[in-house]
Structure formats: structure tokens, C-alpha cells
mmCIF file of C-alpha atoms in Angstrom:
data_model
loop_
_atom_site.group_PDB
_atom_site.id
_atom_site.type_symbol
_atom_site.label_atom_id
_atom_site.label_comp_id
_atom_site.label_asym_id
_atom_site.label_seq_id
_atom_site.Cartn_x
_atom_site.Cartn_y
_atom_site.Cartn_z
ATOM 1 C CA MET A 1 0.000 0.000 0.000
ATOM 2 C CA SER A 2 1.542 3.129 -1.105
ATOM 3 C CA LYS A 3 1.883 5.999 1.341
ATOM 4 C CA ARG A 4 -0.229 9.054 0.559
ATOM 5 C CA LEU A 5 1.735 12.201 0.132
ATOM 6 C CA LYS A 6 0.405 15.347 1.765
ATOM 7 C CA ARG A 7 -0.188 18.223 -0.419
ATOM 8 C CA PRO A 8 1.807 21.263 0.569
ATOM 9 C CA LEU A 9 -0.184 23.993 2.289
ATOM 10 C CA SER A 10 -1.225 26.860 0.251
ATOM 11 C CA LYS A 11 -0.034 30.307 1.133
ATOM 12 C CA LYS A 12 -3.457 31.181 2.415
ATOM 13 C CA GLN A 13 -3.584 28.212 4.733
ATOM 14 C CA MET A 14 -0.063 28.906 5.897
ATOM 15 C CA ALA A 15 -0.973 32.472 6.754
ATOM 16 C CA LYS A 16 -4.033 31.306 8.705
ATOM 17 C CA ARG A 17 -1.988 28.866 10.727
ATOM 18 C CA ILE A 18 0.702 31.437 11.486
ATOM 19 C CA LEU A 19 -1.971 33.912 12.531
ATOM 20 C CA THR A 20 -3.650 31.343 14.771
ATOM 21 C CA VAL A 21 -0.394 30.435 16.475
ATOM 22 C CA SER A 22 0.478 34.092 16.883
ATOM 23 C CA LEU A 23 -2.878 34.806 18.461
ATOM 24 C CA CYS A 24 -2.488 31.886 20.811
ATOM 25 C CA ILE A 25 0.822 33.305 21.960
ATOM 26 C CA LEU A 26 0.184 37.038 21.833
ATOM 27 C CA LEU A 27 -3.354 37.123 23.247
ATOM 28 C CA PRO A 28 -2.453 35.743 26.692
ATOM 29 C CA PHE A 29 0.635 37.904 26.741
ATOM 30 C CA GLY A 30 -1.418 40.974 25.790
ATOM 31 C CA LEU A 31 -4.018 40.160 28.403
ATOM 32 C CA TYR A 32 -1.300 39.814 30.990
ATOM 33 C CA ILE A 33 0.262 43.140 29.986
ATOM 34 C CA GLY A 34 -3.173 44.786 30.143
ATOM 35 C CA TYR A 35 -3.842 43.282 33.545
ATOM 36 C CA VAL A 36 -0.508 44.548 34.846
ATOM 37 C CA LYS A 37 -1.183 48.030 33.519
ATOM 38 C CA VAL A 38 -4.713 48.165 34.919
ATOM 39 C CA LYS A 39 -3.507 46.804 38.234
ATOM 40 C CA GLY A 40 -0.728 49.389 38.378
ATOM 41 C CA PHE A 41 -3.182 52.153 37.503
ATOM 42 C CA TYR A 42 -5.597 51.184 40.254
ATOM 43 C CA GLU A 43 -2.799 50.656 42.737
ATOM 44 C CA GLU A 44 -1.574 54.165 42.031
ATOM 45 C CA ARG A 45 -5.104 55.477 42.448
ATOM 46 C CA MET A 46 -5.510 53.572 45.689
ATOM 47 C CA GLU A 47 -2.218 54.914 47.021
ATOM 48 C CA ALA A 48 -3.201 58.446 46.042
ATOM 49 C CA MET A 49 -6.579 58.018 47.708
ATOM 50 C CA ALA A 50 -4.976 56.528 50.808
ATOM 51 C CA GLU A 51 -2.538 59.427 50.961
ATOM 52 C CA GLU A 52 -5.386 61.874 50.511
ATOM 53 C CA MET A 53 -7.430 60.107 53.170
ATOM 54 C CA SER A 54 -4.500 60.200 55.568
ATOM 55 C CA GLY A 55 -4.634 63.973 55.287
ATOM 56 C CA TYR A 56 -8.226 63.865 56.536
ATOM 57 C CA THR A 57 -7.531 61.366 59.306
ATOM 58 C CA VAL A 58 -7.119 63.066 62.649
ATOM 59 C CA THR A 59 -6.824 62.090 66.271
ATOM 60 C CA ALA A 60 -9.744 63.792 67.979
ATOM 61 C CA TYR A 61 -11.103 63.869 71.491
ATOM 62 C CA GLU A 62 -14.790 63.225 72.065
ATOM 63 C CA ALA A 63 -16.760 64.282 75.126
ATOM 64 C CA VAL A 64 -17.876 61.154 76.982
ATOM 65 C CA THR A 65 -20.138 63.192 79.263
ATOM 66 C CA ASP A 66 -21.952 66.508 79.194
ATOM 67 C CA ILE A 67 -19.512 69.328 79.973
ATOM 68 C CA LYS A 68 -20.793 72.581 81.430
ATOM 69 C CA ALA A 69 -19.370 75.979 80.529
ATOM 70 C CA GLY A 70 -16.502 76.869 82.852
ATOM 71 C CA GLU A 71 -15.703 73.271 83.820
ATOM 72 C CA ILE A 72 -12.116 72.060 83.717
ATOM 73 C CA ILE A 73 -11.777 69.208 81.211
ATOM 74 C CA THR A 74 -10.174 66.104 82.738
ATOM 75 C CA LYS A 75 -9.044 62.807 81.210
ATOM 76 C CA GLU A 76 -12.268 61.187 82.384
ATOM 77 C CA MET A 77 -14.373 63.656 80.384
ATOM 78 C CA ALA A 78 -12.779 63.038 76.966
ATOM 79 C CA ALA A 79 -11.698 59.972 74.968
ATOM 80 C CA SER A 80 -9.392 59.984 71.943
ATOM 81 C CA LYS A 81 -10.324 58.379 68.628
ATOM 82 C CA ARG A 82 -9.246 58.292 64.967
ATOM 83 C CA THR A 83 -11.724 59.912 62.631
ATOM 84 C CA LEU A 84 -12.046 61.546 59.221
ATOM 85 C CA SER A 85 -12.537 65.287 59.020
ATOM 86 C CA GLY A 86 -12.101 68.076 56.512
ATOM 87 C CA GLN A 87 -10.989 70.484 59.222
ATOM 88 C CA ASP A 88 -7.385 71.402 59.878
ATOM 89 C CA LYS A 89 -5.752 69.095 62.422
ATOM 90 C CA LYS A 90 -4.658 72.151 64.397
ATOM 91 C CA ASN A 91 -8.301 72.896 65.220
ATOM 92 C CA PHE A 92 -8.747 69.712 67.243
ATOM 93 C CA MET A 93 -8.083 69.330 70.935
ATOM 94 C CA THR A 94 -4.861 67.481 71.800
ATOM 95 C CA ALA A 95 -3.555 65.788 74.929
ATOM 96 C CA ASP A 96 -1.882 69.081 75.889
ATOM 97 C CA ASP A 97 -5.322 70.684 76.175
ATOM 98 C CA ILE A 98 -6.375 68.421 79.043
ATOM 99 C CA GLY A 99 -6.948 70.773 81.969
ATOM 100 C CA SER A 100 -8.384 73.548 79.794
ATOM 101 C CA GLN A 101 -11.658 75.273 80.568
ATOM 102 C CA ALA A 102 -14.829 74.812 78.518
ATOM 103 C CA LEU A 103 -16.023 78.085 76.998
ATOM 104 C CA ALA A 104 -19.575 76.821 76.419
ATOM 105 C CA ASP A 105 -21.778 73.850 77.237
ATOM 106 C CA ILE A 106 -20.527 70.770 75.333
ATOM 107 C CA PRO A 107 -22.986 67.883 74.863
ATOM 108 C CA LYS A 108 -21.872 64.264 75.164
ATOM 109 C CA GLY A 109 -20.476 62.842 71.901
ATOM 110 C CA THR A 110 -19.196 66.191 70.592
ATOM 111 C CA GLU A 111 -15.707 66.294 69.096
ATOM 112 C CA LEU A 112 -13.713 68.828 71.098
ATOM 113 C CA LEU A 113 -12.158 71.727 69.197
ATOM 114 C CA LYS A 114 -9.610 74.228 70.461
ATOM 115 C CA ASN A 115 -12.012 77.150 70.009
ATOM 116 C CA MET A 116 -14.323 75.495 72.555
ATOM 117 C CA LEU A 117 -11.582 75.652 75.188
ATOM 118 C CA LEU A 118 -9.628 78.219 77.123
ATOM 119 C CA LYS A 119 -6.098 77.302 78.117
ATOM 120 C CA ASN A 120 -6.241 77.406 81.888
ATOM 121 C CA THR A 121 -2.848 78.924 82.608
ATOM 122 C CA ILE A 122 -2.507 80.535 86.029
ATOM 123 C CA GLU A 123 -0.063 83.427 85.944
ATOM 124 C CA ASP A 124 1.987 84.278 89.025
ATOM 125 C CA ASP A 125 0.391 87.720 89.326
ATOM 126 C CA LEU A 126 -3.225 86.610 88.860
ATOM 127 C CA ARG A 127 -5.483 87.352 91.830
ATOM 128 C CA GLU A 128 -9.124 86.679 92.685
ATOM 129 C CA LEU A 129 -11.141 89.762 93.620
ATOM 130 C CA GLU A 130 -14.699 90.075 94.833
ATOM 131 C CA PHE A 131 -17.115 92.719 93.607
ATOM 132 C CA SER A 132 -20.665 93.643 94.388
ATOM 133 C CA SER A 133 -23.033 91.740 92.110
ATOM 134 C CA ASN A 134 -24.803 95.073 91.472
ATOM 135 C CA ILE A 135 -22.361 95.507 88.614
ATOM 136 C CA ALA A 136 -23.834 92.451 86.894
ATOM 137 C CA GLY A 137 -27.311 92.278 85.455
ATOM 138 C CA GLU A 138 -29.734 89.477 86.192
ATOM 139 C CA HIS A 139 -28.701 87.681 83.006
ATOM 140 C CA ILE A 140 -25.063 87.199 84.108
ATOM 141 C CA ARG A 141 -24.297 83.675 85.331
ATOM 142 C CA GLU A 142 -21.271 81.727 86.575
ATOM 143 C CA GLY A 143 -19.117 80.635 83.647
ATOM 144 C CA ASP A 144 -20.080 83.613 81.468
ATOM 145 C CA TYR A 145 -17.536 85.763 79.674
ATOM 146 C CA THR A 146 -18.247 89.472 79.842
ATOM 147 C CA ASP A 147 -16.841 92.892 79.104
ATOM 148 C CA ILE A 148 -16.939 95.369 81.984
ATOM 149 C CA ARG A 149 -17.860 98.756 80.555
ATOM 150 C CA LEU A 150 -18.079 102.287 81.928
ATOM 151 C CA ARG A 151 -20.704 104.668 80.590
ATOM 152 C CA TYR A 152 -20.413 108.393 81.239
ATOM 153 C CA PRO A 153 -23.465 110.660 81.484
ATOM 154 C CA ASP A 154 -22.730 112.258 78.113
ATOM 155 C CA GLY A 155 -23.186 108.840 76.476
ATOM 156 C CA GLU A 156 -19.515 107.971 75.993
ATOM 157 C CA ASP A 157 -19.002 104.268 76.605
ATOM 158 C CA TYR A 158 -15.638 102.600 77.277
ATOM 159 C CA ILE A 159 -14.532 98.984 77.644
ATOM 160 C CA VAL A 160 -12.624 98.702 80.929
ATOM 161 C CA LEU A 161 -11.989 94.931 81.022
ATOM 162 C CA SER A 162 -12.361 92.596 78.063
ATOM 163 C CA LYS A 163 -13.684 89.022 78.054
ATOM 164 C CA ILE A 164 -13.495 88.499 81.813
ATOM 165 C CA TYR A 165 -14.538 85.088 83.119
ATOM 166 C CA ILE A 166 -17.063 84.975 85.965
ATOM 167 C CA ASN A 167 -15.522 82.494 88.401
ATOM 168 C CA ARG A 168 -18.452 82.271 90.753
ATOM 169 C CA ILE A 169 -21.371 84.257 92.140
ATOM 170 C CA ASP A 170 -22.403 84.239 95.792
ATOM 171 C CA LEU A 171 -26.127 84.979 95.587
ATOM 172 C CA GLU A 172 -26.529 85.121 99.358
ATOM 173 C CA LYS A 173 -23.821 87.733 99.915
ATOM 174 C CA ARG A 174 -24.369 89.279 96.461
ATOM 175 C CA TYR A 175 -20.704 89.017 95.484
ATOM 176 C CA LEU A 176 -19.143 87.924 92.222
ATOM 177 C CA TYR A 177 -15.524 86.775 91.865
ATOM 178 C CA LEU A 178 -13.095 87.561 89.054
ATOM 179 C CA ASN A 179 -9.470 86.592 88.388
ATOM 180 C CA LEU A 180 -7.606 89.763 87.448
ATOM 181 C CA SER A 181 -4.045 90.668 86.518
ATOM 182 C CA PRO A 182 -2.308 93.758 87.981
ATOM 183 C CA GLU A 183 -3.084 95.931 84.956
ATOM 184 C CA GLU A 184 -6.726 94.865 85.086
ATOM 185 C CA ILE A 185 -6.870 95.709 88.803
ATOM 186 C CA HIS A 186 -5.533 99.191 88.057
ATOM 187 C CA LEU A 187 -8.064 99.681 85.266
ATOM 188 C CA ILE A 188 -11.102 98.605 87.278
ATOM 189 C CA SER A 189 -9.918 100.651 90.277
ATOM 190 C CA SER A 190 -9.637 103.758 88.108
ATOM 191 C CA ALA A 191 -13.053 103.059 86.596
ATOM 192 C CA LEU A 192 -14.587 102.778 90.078
ATOM 193 C CA VAL A 193 -13.106 106.151 91.008
ATOM 194 C CA ASP A 194 -14.496 107.656 87.802
ATOM 195 C CA CYS A 195 -17.870 106.117 88.560
ATOM 196 C CA TYR A 196 -17.811 107.786 91.989
ATOM 197 C CA LEU A 197 -16.578 111.204 90.874
ATOM 198 C CA LYS A 198 -18.637 111.611 87.705
ATOM 199 C CA THR A 199 -22.331 111.988 88.431
ATOM 200 C CA GLY A 200 -24.447 109.775 86.209
ATOM 201 C CA SER A 201 -21.610 107.366 85.369
ATOM 202 C CA TYR A 202 -22.114 103.670 85.936
ATOM 203 C CA LEU A 203 -20.388 100.332 85.418
ATOM 204 C CA TYR A 204 -22.117 97.396 83.796
ATOM 205 C CA MET A 205 -21.354 94.031 82.207
ATOM 206 C CA ALA A 206 -21.969 92.979 78.609
ATOM 207 C CA ARG A 207 -22.117 89.200 78.134
ATOM 208 C CA TYR A 208 -20.587 87.372 75.169
ATOM 209 C CA ILE A 209 -23.299 85.474 73.290
ATOM 210 C CA GLN A 210 -21.001 82.681 72.052
ATOM 211 C CA ALA A 211 -17.669 83.091 73.803
ATOM 212 C CA SER A 212 -16.017 80.204 71.942
ATOM 213 C CA CYS A 213 -16.519 81.968 68.598
ATOM 214 C CA GLN A 214 -16.139 85.612 69.601
ATOM 215 C CA GLU A 215 -12.828 87.425 69.859
ATOM 216 C CA PRO A 216 -12.143 89.607 72.926
ATOM 217 C CA SER A 217 -13.021 93.277 72.633
ATOM 218 C CA TYR A 218 -10.285 95.887 72.553
ATOM 219 C CA VAL A 219 -9.925 97.801 75.820
ATOM 220 C CA THR A 220 -10.799 101.443 75.095
ATOM 221 C CA TYR A 221 -10.930 102.883 78.611
ATOM 222 C CA ILE A 222 -8.254 105.427 79.536
ATOM 223 C CA PRO A 223 -7.473 105.508 83.290
ATOM 224 C CA ASN A 224 -7.166 108.788 85.167
ATOM 225 C CA THR A 225 -3.737 110.424 85.261
ATOM 226 C CA ASP A 226 -2.859 109.262 88.779
ATOM 227 C CA VAL A 227 -3.497 105.647 87.833
ATOM 228 C CA LEU A 228 -1.539 106.101 84.608
ATOM 229 C CA GLU A 229 1.485 107.230 86.586
ATOM 230 C CA LEU A 230 1.077 104.334 89.014
ATOM 231 C CA MET A 231 0.861 101.836 86.163
ATOM 232 C CA LYS A 232 4.078 103.192 84.684
ATOM 233 C CA LYS A 233 5.883 102.616 87.977
ATOM 234 C CA ASP A 234 4.332 99.244 88.803
ATOM 235 C CA PRO A 235 6.887 96.466 88.070
ATOM 236 C CA ASN A 236 4.050 93.953 87.727
ATOM 237 C CA ILE A 237 2.644 95.728 84.683
ATOM 238 C CA ALA A 238 3.738 94.233 81.376
ATOM 239 C CA GLU A 239 4.863 96.234 78.355
ATOM 240 C CA LYS A 240 1.577 95.533 76.569
ATOM 241 C CA THR A 241 -0.225 97.921 78.918
ATOM 242 C CA ARG A 242 1.597 100.851 77.354
ATOM 243 C CA ASP A 243 -1.498 101.116 75.152
ATOM 244 C CA TYR A 244 -3.308 102.568 78.148
ATOM 245 C CA PHE A 245 -0.765 105.355 78.654
ATOM 246 C CA ASN A 246 -2.663 107.947 76.682
ATOM 247 C CA GLU A 247 -2.591 111.103 78.780
ATOM 248 C CA THR A 248 -3.766 113.194 75.823
ATOM 249 C CA GLY A 249 -6.837 111.018 75.352
ATOM 250 C CA ARG A 250 -7.610 111.257 79.058
ATOM 251 C CA ARG A 251 -7.310 115.056 79.034
ATOM 252 C CA GLU A 252 -9.656 115.227 76.052
ATOM 253 C CA LEU A 253 -12.161 113.029 77.903
ATOM 254 C CA GLU A 254 -11.966 115.280 80.969
ATOM 255 C CA GLU A 255 -12.571 118.334 78.779
ATOM 256 C CA ARG A 256 -15.627 116.746 77.171
ATOM 257 C CA LEU A 257 -17.057 115.810 80.568
ATOM 258 C CA LYS A 258 -16.275 119.293 81.895
ATOM 259 C CA THR A 259 -18.229 120.800 79.007
ATOM 260 C CA TYR A 260 -21.102 118.396 79.604
ATOM 261 C CA TYR A 261 -21.313 119.156 83.323
ATOM 262 C CA GLY A 262 -21.031 122.866 82.579
ATOM 263 C CA GLN A 263 -24.211 122.567 80.550
ATOM 264 C CA TYR A 264 -26.175 120.034 82.592
ATOM 265 C CA GLY A 265 -24.880 120.153 86.154
ATOM 266 C CA SER A 266 -22.091 119.353 88.603
ATOM 267 C CA GLY A 267 -19.693 116.513 87.981
ATOM 268 C CA GLN A 268 -19.315 115.525 91.652
ATOM 269 C CA SER A 269 -21.441 112.687 92.951
ATOM 270 C CA ASP A 270 -23.269 113.182 96.232
ATOM 271 C CA PRO A 271 -21.922 110.378 98.441
ATOM 272 C CA TYR A 272 -25.066 110.554 100.573
ATOM 273 C CA SER A 273 -27.525 110.142 97.735
ATOM 274 C CA VAL A 274 -29.208 106.775 97.495
ATOM 275 C CA ASN A 275 -29.384 107.279 93.737
ATOM 276 C CA THR A 276 -25.645 107.598 93.257
ATOM 277 C CA PRO A 277 -24.756 104.938 90.631
ATOM 278 C CA LEU A 278 -21.644 103.813 92.459
ATOM 279 C CA TYR A 279 -20.851 100.121 92.686
ATOM 280 C CA TYR A 280 -18.511 99.329 95.554
ATOM 281 C CA PRO A 281 -16.199 96.439 94.721
ATOM 282 C CA ASN A 282 -16.573 94.848 98.151
ATOM 283 C CA GLY A 283 -20.349 95.017 98.191
ATOM 284 C CA THR A 284 -20.586 97.860 100.710
ATOM 285 C CA GLY A 285 -22.526 100.045 98.308
ATOM 286 C CA THR A 286 -25.846 98.557 99.391
ATOM 287 C CA GLU A 287 -24.954 98.948 103.053
ATOM 288 C CA LYS A 288 -23.968 102.574 102.551
ATOM 289 C CA LYS A 289 -27.219 103.259 100.724
ATOM 290 C CA THR A 290 -29.359 101.873 103.542
ATOM 291 C CA SER A 291 -27.523 104.026 106.086
ATOM 292 C CA ALA A 292 -27.224 107.075 103.820
ATOM 293 C CA LEU A 293 -27.841 110.578 105.110
ATOM 294 C CA THR A 294 -30.928 112.315 103.753
ATOM 295 C CA GLN A 295 -31.063 116.069 103.303
ATOM 296 C CA ASN A 296 -33.667 118.238 105.086
ATOM 297 C CA THR A 297 -34.140 121.972 105.553
ATOM 298 C CA ASP A 298 -34.425 123.539 109.009
ATOM 299 C CA THR A 299 -36.626 126.496 109.989
ATOM 300 C CA ALA A 300 -33.875 128.944 109.077
ATOM 301 C CA GLY A 301 -33.715 127.587 105.574
ATOM 302 C CA ASN A 302 -30.299 125.950 106.054
ATOM 303 C CA THR A 303 -29.665 122.509 104.678
ATOM 304 C CA VAL A 304 -28.888 119.879 107.290
ATOM 305 C CA LYS A 305 -28.277 116.144 107.049
ATOM 306 C CA VAL A 306 -30.241 113.665 109.108
ATOM 307 C CA SER A 307 -28.863 110.181 109.594
ATOM 308 C CA ALA A 308 -31.343 107.525 108.493
ATOM 309 C CA ASP A 309 -30.059 105.287 111.290
ATOM 310 C CA SER A 310 -29.679 107.608 114.305
ATOM 311 C CA GLY A 311 -31.889 110.547 113.391
ATOM 312 C CA LYS A 312 -29.179 112.988 114.531
ATOM 313 C CA GLU A 313 -28.716 116.273 112.691
ATOM 314 C CA GLU A 314 -25.316 117.136 111.319
ATOM 315 C CA GLY A 315 -24.187 120.543 109.964
ATOM 316 C CA MET A 316 -23.023 120.912 106.404
ATOM 317 C CA GLU A 317 -19.556 121.800 107.701
ATOM 318 C CA GLU A 318 -19.105 118.238 108.952
ATOM 319 C CA LYS A 319 -17.540 115.983 106.372
ATOM 320 C CA SER A 320 -18.055 112.297 106.012
ATOM 321 C CA GLU A 321 -15.273 110.168 104.724
ATOM 322 C CA VAL A 322 -16.309 107.738 102.050
ATOM 323 C CA LYS A 323 -13.864 104.903 101.660
ATOM 324 C CA MET A 324 -13.541 102.789 98.554
ATOM 325 C CA GLU A 325 -11.893 99.468 99.174
ATOM 326 C CA VAL A 326 -11.011 96.551 96.978
ATOM 327 C CA ASP A 327 -10.985 93.377 99.044
ATOM 328 C CA TYR A 328 -9.046 90.361 97.931
ATOM 329 C CA ALA A 329 -11.040 87.184 98.303
ATOM 330 C CA GLU A 330 -9.541 84.862 100.823
#
């Protein structure tokens, strides 16, 4: 039996076979190359996304209990956690902020931010003083931040102390307690003297609505010249208080008040008047009012003073000393 000879492949068949073999080799290789490229692309995207996400990942502290305004934040009140946020990392409370004071009420579960806190640093020259609560309106509460302002009878209004924290209020004794620096003590002392000497002047408090979001006011009050000189000599006063040393501004204020009183009346308060808007820092203003001397006229037409307590008559030539004291809280 003779062996059949295969016919040679035509060029067309040869081309088909070469193409088939090429496809069998190149297709898997191409798929592999495509897979590698796609994988690399997505890996790059994932790395970029992870890097971007790391920029939004912050270590934050969350309130684990309700925190009242004015409370000191302890480790038990806040717990750290990792979270995503679009805010700058610098805005979040850190471990260094433990011991700070809450500026407002903070509900449980709230992430703590630096603008909710006040760094509770106690300076060496900081002192607690007590004042009569007459200076505060009924809306002022413990933990509030307020400006203490002085209003003159001609309508001029000055900020004496800016963003002062109300430590506590003794409702029974009608005292409130403030922590003040030496320069602040000088300013409020001068303002109290002004309030006494300038009829119609009075001190009052203006409360910050949202203390955590509001910047402190700029102190605009200019102390009287004697206090200015004392502040210059006081070694406890920092250089920053040089802003208060504006003798020209004080002289201009005195001239304006002098003009006002020349038109509308005397600028000296009557220390015996129960209507004198003087707030004694140690709360004695109320006591002095209840024992104030009332003015009467005798049969000769001369003005005499009758003590509300004793009923004794005193001549106008007798002088009563009115003391203004600032008591440090013990």
C-alpha cells in the first residue's frame, strides 16, 4: 500500500496557521500586559486616595459626658479616637489641652475643638477679687464671659476689662468673683473712682453670646492720670499695657465731661444720695445706701443732714469720709 503524500499547504492556509499560532501566543501575553497596567493604575489610584485620606484622618477627642461651661476638662471627660474630618488638624483638641476650661456647654459625643476651650494657665500675678453683684445684670451667670464697661453721662461708653470670666457668684452675699491681673486691677480701680466722681456714670457688664466663637473686645478705657502714673511705675505691669498710657486722650475726655457738666450740672457725685450709681467692689454700696444721710431743711432755711439710722442732725460743715476698698477674696 503506497503511502499518501500530503499536499503542501497553500499560502493562504499557511498564513491562517501562522496567525492562529500568533494569536495563541500574543493574546495571553497581551491580556497579561493589560492586567498589569490596569492593576498598576488602580494601585496608584488607591495609594493616592490613601494618601489623601490620611490627610483627613485626625486624632480627635470626644466628650464622653456633658460638659458645662466653665468646667475644667479632665481625662475622664474626653476619649481619643481616629476619625475623618475636613478640618485642619490644628483645630482639634490634643492631649496638651487636658486641663483647659470649657467656653460653652458641650454635649456628650461632641468632638472637642480648640475654640471650645480656654487654656487654663494661672499666671503668678493673677489674683481673685470680689465685687458687688450690682455691677452684673440678672442675666449674668457663673461661667459667662463678659466685658466690663463704663458709661459716662454724656453717652460715651468705654470697655474697661475685656472678656473676663465669671468664676463664681455668691447669691446670698451678692458678690461675684473675678481673676484679674495687675493691669486689670488698676483699670477697674480707676473706673470705680471715675464712677464715683462723675455723676451719672455707671459700670455694667456685657455678656458674650457665644464666647467660643467671639474674639475679645479691645480695651478702650483710659485711666485717670494718677493711675496712669502708678501703672508706669508698677513692676508687675507688662509692656503691653503701654497702650493705656494715653494722657492726651484722658485730658480730652476730661474736657468733654467738663463741658457736659457745665451745661447740665455738677460733675461731683453726692456720696449721701441713694441714687448715686456707684458700685462698691466689696459690696458695701448697698450697706452705705441703707444708712445714707438724707437732706432736710431747718426752719432757718439751712440745709442739714439727718442720719437715716440715728436721726441725729449734722451741719453741712461736717464731712463724712467715704472709703472705697477693693478686698481680695480669701
